[in-house]
């Protein structure tokens, strides 16, 4: 038992030699899905994919390096925005991507992996909207990064796997439409290794 504990302790101690902590922040260009509005008792259905607006993110990461591969879990606060007609839809969430990267050549690498998302808040200008169906969802990230010393730049695409609808309600709290809050976003990040 003591030998197993000692081996485990040595394993984690050696991993910390190859690990790098850091912080990151950047901009998101996101579209939060499709708006479906039911007009006049279901006779007309209006669909709008929405226009991407600029959001932001800030968080921390932990790189574990293995020669050409690396594992990079992140914890990121993300604020996204989309515009539907004259109304803006805002969503705040915690993203936890777990990325597997491959160092290509020099400072360039590519990465991909799942992103676990927890929705904190959502809102639609001048419209009553319900909470999303599922606070916890899963998506996918893939992208490329370059590192110059302690500074890193990356660009990635994120997409949610499943629809996660919020209901649009009228003044009597009757559902008159839905909004799919599944993210589809292009993300630009600047990171600093500490």
PDB file of C-alpha atoms in Angstrom, residues 107-180:
ATOM      1  CA  UNK A 107       5.272  27.141 -32.136  1.00  0.00           C
ATOM      2  CA  UNK A 108       2.258  25.824 -34.124  1.00  0.00           C
ATOM      3  CA  UNK A 109      -0.182  23.233 -32.766  1.00  0.00           C
ATOM      4  CA  UNK A 110      -3.698  21.973 -33.490  1.00  0.00           C
ATOM      5  CA  UNK A 111      -6.214  20.781 -30.908  1.00  0.00           C
ATOM      6  CA  UNK A 112      -9.699  19.356 -30.450  1.00  0.00           C
ATOM      7  CA  UNK A 113     -11.899  18.045 -27.677  1.00  0.00           C
ATOM      8  CA  UNK A 114     -15.216  18.166 -25.856  1.00  0.00           C
ATOM      9  CA  UNK A 115     -16.481  21.304 -24.122  1.00  0.00           C
ATOM     10  CA  UNK A 116     -18.742  20.936 -21.106  1.00  0.00           C
ATOM     11  CA  UNK A 117     -21.016  23.974 -20.692  1.00  0.00           C
ATOM     12  CA  UNK A 118     -23.080  25.194 -17.750  1.00  0.00           C
ATOM     13  CA  UNK A 119     -25.530  28.019 -18.504  1.00  0.00           C
ATOM     14  CA  UNK A 120     -25.602  30.662 -15.775  1.00  0.00           C
ATOM     15  CA  UNK A 121     -28.047  33.171 -17.270  1.00  0.00           C
ATOM     16  CA  UNK A 122     -29.836  34.068 -20.499  1.00  0.00           C
ATOM     17  CA  UNK A 123     -31.916  37.060 -21.546  1.00  0.00           C
ATOM     18  CA  UNK A 124     -33.659  38.549 -24.568  1.00  0.00           C
ATOM     19  CA  UNK A 125     -34.157  42.349 -24.908  1.00  0.00           C
ATOM     20  CA  UNK A 126     -37.744  43.475 -24.181  1.00  0.00           C
ATOM     21  CA  UNK A 127     -39.022  39.881 -24.389  1.00  0.00           C
ATOM     22  CA  UNK A 128     -39.908  37.451 -21.604  1.00  0.00           C
ATOM     23  CA  UNK A 129     -37.885  34.283 -22.001  1.00  0.00           C
ATOM     24  CA  UNK A 130     -37.740  31.104 -19.922  1.00  0.00           C
ATOM     25  CA  UNK A 131     -34.577  29.460 -18.684  1.00  0.00           C
ATOM     26  CA  UNK A 132     -32.964  27.045 -21.124  1.00  0.00           C
ATOM     27  CA  UNK A 133     -34.178  23.417 -21.012  1.00  0.00           C
ATOM     28  CA  UNK A 134     -30.814  22.055 -19.843  1.00  0.00           C
ATOM     29  CA  UNK A 135     -28.331  24.055 -17.785  1.00  0.00           C
ATOM     30  CA  UNK A 136     -25.611  21.497 -18.571  1.00  0.00           C
ATOM     31  CA  UNK A 137     -24.734  20.705 -22.202  1.00  0.00           C
ATOM     32  CA  UNK A 138     -21.814  19.313 -24.191  1.00  0.00           C
ATOM     33  CA  UNK A 139     -20.191  20.680 -27.317  1.00  0.00           C
ATOM     34  CA  UNK A 140     -16.998  20.331 -29.327  1.00  0.00           C
ATOM     35  CA  UNK A 141     -13.978  22.619 -29.897  1.00  0.00           C
ATOM     36  CA  UNK A 142     -11.282  22.438 -32.555  1.00  0.00           C
ATOM     37  CA  UNK A 143      -8.649  24.940 -33.590  1.00  0.00           C
ATOM     38  CA  UNK A 144      -5.013  25.973 -33.877  1.00  0.00           C
ATOM     39  CA  UNK A 145      -2.584  27.775 -31.584  1.00  0.00           C
ATOM     40  CA  UNK A 146       0.810  29.444 -31.705  1.00  0.00           C
ATOM     41  CA  UNK A 147       3.057  30.033 -28.692  1.00  0.00           C
ATOM     42  CA  UNK A 148       5.837  32.580 -28.346  1.00  0.00           C
ATOM     43  CA  UNK A 149       7.499  32.085 -24.960  1.00  0.00           C
ATOM     44  CA  UNK A 150       4.873  32.762 -22.278  1.00  0.00           C
ATOM     45  CA  UNK A 151       2.360  34.256 -24.747  1.00  0.00           C
ATOM     46  CA  UNK A 152      -0.065  32.152 -26.765  1.00  0.00           C
ATOM     47  CA  UNK A 153      -2.668  32.922 -29.417  1.00  0.00           C
ATOM     48  CA  UNK A 154      -5.379  30.538 -30.509  1.00  0.00           C
ATOM     49  CA  UNK A 155      -8.392  30.481 -32.778  1.00  0.00           C
ATOM     50  CA  UNK A 156     -11.072  27.827 -32.426  1.00  0.00           C
ATOM     51  CA  UNK A 157     -14.595  26.933 -33.433  1.00  0.00           C
ATOM     52  CA  UNK A 158     -17.128  25.735 -30.866  1.00  0.00           C
ATOM     53  CA  UNK A 159     -20.453  24.050 -31.555  1.00  0.00           C
ATOM     54  CA  UNK A 160     -22.997  22.537 -29.191  1.00  0.00           C
ATOM     55  CA  UNK A 161     -24.071  18.960 -29.926  1.00  0.00           C
ATOM     56  CA  UNK A 162     -27.784  19.211 -29.111  1.00  0.00           C
ATOM     57  CA  UNK A 163     -30.507  21.839 -29.216  1.00  0.00           C
ATOM     58  CA  UNK A 164     -31.084  23.614 -25.919  1.00  0.00           C
ATOM     59  CA  UNK A 165     -34.239  25.671 -26.267  1.00  0.00           C
ATOM     60  CA  UNK A 166     -35.549  28.569 -24.250  1.00  0.00           C
ATOM     61  CA  UNK A 167     -39.236  29.483 -24.641  1.00  0.00           C
ATOM     62  CA  UNK A 168     -40.351  32.963 -25.683  1.00  0.00           C
ATOM     63  CA  UNK A 169     -43.396  33.963 -23.653  1.00  0.00           C
ATOM     64  CA  UNK A 170     -46.107  36.579 -24.216  1.00  0.00           C
ATOM     65  CA  UNK A 171     -47.512  38.835 -21.477  1.00  0.00           C
ATOM     66  CA  UNK A 172     -49.747  35.962 -20.269  1.00  0.00           C
ATOM     67  CA  UNK A 173     -46.751  33.574 -20.063  1.00  0.00           C
ATOM     68  CA  UNK A 174     -48.000  31.635 -23.099  1.00  0.00           C
ATOM     69  CA  UNK A 175     -45.267  30.180 -25.309  1.00  0.00           C
ATOM     70  CA  UNK A 176     -45.142  32.029 -28.639  1.00  0.00           C
ATOM     71  CA  UNK A 177     -41.767  30.832 -29.853  1.00  0.00           C
ATOM     72  CA  UNK A 178     -38.477  29.138 -29.082  1.00  0.00           C
ATOM     73  CA  UNK A 179     -34.825  30.065 -29.229  1.00  0.00           C
ATOM     74  CA  UNK A 180     -32.141  27.407 -29.610  1.00  0.00           C
TER      75      UNK A 180
END
